[in-house]
Short mmCIF file of C-alpha atoms in Angstrom, two decimals:
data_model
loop_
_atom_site.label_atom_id
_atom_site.label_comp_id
_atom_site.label_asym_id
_atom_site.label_seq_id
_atom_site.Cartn_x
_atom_site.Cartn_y
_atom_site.Cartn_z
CA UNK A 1 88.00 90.19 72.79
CA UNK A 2 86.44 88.25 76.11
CA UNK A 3 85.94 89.94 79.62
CA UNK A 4 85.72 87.83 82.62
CA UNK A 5 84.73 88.60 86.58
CA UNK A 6 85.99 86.85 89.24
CA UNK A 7 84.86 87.37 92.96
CA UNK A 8 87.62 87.45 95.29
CA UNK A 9 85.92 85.28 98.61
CA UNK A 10 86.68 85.63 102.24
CA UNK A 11 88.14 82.10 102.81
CA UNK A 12 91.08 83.00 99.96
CA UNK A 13 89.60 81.82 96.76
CA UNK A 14 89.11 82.85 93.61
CA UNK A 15 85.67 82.56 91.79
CA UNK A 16 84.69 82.94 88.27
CA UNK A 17 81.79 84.77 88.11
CA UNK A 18 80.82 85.52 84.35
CA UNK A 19 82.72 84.91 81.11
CA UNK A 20 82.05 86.32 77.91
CA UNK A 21 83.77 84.68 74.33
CA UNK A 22 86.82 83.63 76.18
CA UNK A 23 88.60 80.38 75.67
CA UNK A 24 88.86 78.33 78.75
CA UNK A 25 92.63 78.14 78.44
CA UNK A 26 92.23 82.16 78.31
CA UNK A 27 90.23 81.98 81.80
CA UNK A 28 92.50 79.42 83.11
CA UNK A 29 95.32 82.14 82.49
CA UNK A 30 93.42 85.02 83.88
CA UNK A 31 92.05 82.98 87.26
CA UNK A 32 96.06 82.10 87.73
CA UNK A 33 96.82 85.87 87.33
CA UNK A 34 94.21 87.11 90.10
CA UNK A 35 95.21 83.87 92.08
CA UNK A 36 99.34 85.49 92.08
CA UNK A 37 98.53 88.84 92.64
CA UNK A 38 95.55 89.02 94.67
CA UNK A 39 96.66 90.76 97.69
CA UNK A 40 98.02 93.54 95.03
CA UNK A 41 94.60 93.85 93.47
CA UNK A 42 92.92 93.83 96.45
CA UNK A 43 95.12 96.98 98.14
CA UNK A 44 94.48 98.76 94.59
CA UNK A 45 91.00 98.43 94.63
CA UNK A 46 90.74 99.53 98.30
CA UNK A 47 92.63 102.51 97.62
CA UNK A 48 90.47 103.81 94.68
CA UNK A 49 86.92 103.11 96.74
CA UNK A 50 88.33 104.30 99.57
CA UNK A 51 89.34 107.89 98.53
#
Protein backbone atom coordinates (compact mmCIF):
# COMPACT_ATOMS: atom_id res chain seq x y z
CA UNK A 1 0.00 0.00 0.00
CA UNK A 2 1.33 3.76 -1.15
CA UNK A 3 0.56 7.07 0.80
CA UNK A 4 0.75 10.30 -0.96
CA UNK A 5 0.62 14.25 0.31
CA UNK A 6 -0.60 16.83 -1.59
CA UNK A 7 -0.49 20.60 -0.53
CA UNK A 8 -3.57 22.36 -1.20
CA UNK A 9 -2.03 26.17 -2.53
CA UNK A 10 -3.61 29.53 -2.23
CA UNK A 11 -4.04 30.24 -6.00
CA UNK A 12 -6.45 26.82 -6.24
CA UNK A 13 -4.04 24.10 -7.07
CA UNK A 14 -3.23 20.99 -6.12
CA UNK A 15 0.44 19.88 -5.41
CA UNK A 16 1.98 16.59 -4.94
CA UNK A 17 4.17 16.74 -2.30
CA UNK A 18 5.64 13.16 -1.50
CA UNK A 19 4.74 9.72 -2.86
CA UNK A 20 5.62 6.55 -1.49
CA UNK A 21 5.26 2.93 -3.79
CA UNK A 22 2.34 4.31 -5.65
CA UNK A 23 1.76 3.87 -9.32
CA UNK A 24 1.48 7.08 -11.16
CA UNK A 25 -1.90 6.11 -12.55
CA UNK A 26 -2.70 5.58 -8.62
CA UNK A 27 -1.52 9.37 -7.96
CA UNK A 28 -3.15 10.54 -11.04
CA UNK A 29 -6.46 9.10 -9.39
CA UNK A 30 -5.84 10.45 -5.98
CA UNK A 31 -4.67 14.24 -7.28
CA UNK A 32 -8.23 14.08 -9.36
CA UNK A 33 -9.98 13.10 -6.05
CA UNK A 34 -8.50 16.13 -3.90
CA UNK A 35 -8.89 18.27 -7.17
CA UNK A 36 -13.21 17.32 -6.94
CA UNK A 37 -13.58 17.61 -3.48
CA UNK A 38 -11.29 20.12 -2.25
CA UNK A 39 -13.48 22.66 -0.79
CA UNK A 40 -15.01 19.48 1.26
CA UNK A 41 -11.60 18.54 2.56
CA UNK A 42 -10.65 21.76 3.23
CA UNK A 43 -13.99 22.63 5.62
CA UNK A 44 -13.19 19.07 7.31
CA UNK A 45 -9.85 19.78 8.09
CA UNK A 46 -10.71 23.28 9.43
CA UNK A 47 -13.22 21.92 11.61
CA UNK A 48 -10.97 19.29 13.36
CA UNK A 49 -7.89 22.03 13.93
CA UNK A 50 -10.16 24.39 14.78
CA UNK A 51 -11.95 22.76 17.80
Amino acid sequence: MGEARFEFTNDGKVELKRSVNMKVSELKTAQTLAEAYQDEIIDEWVKYFNK
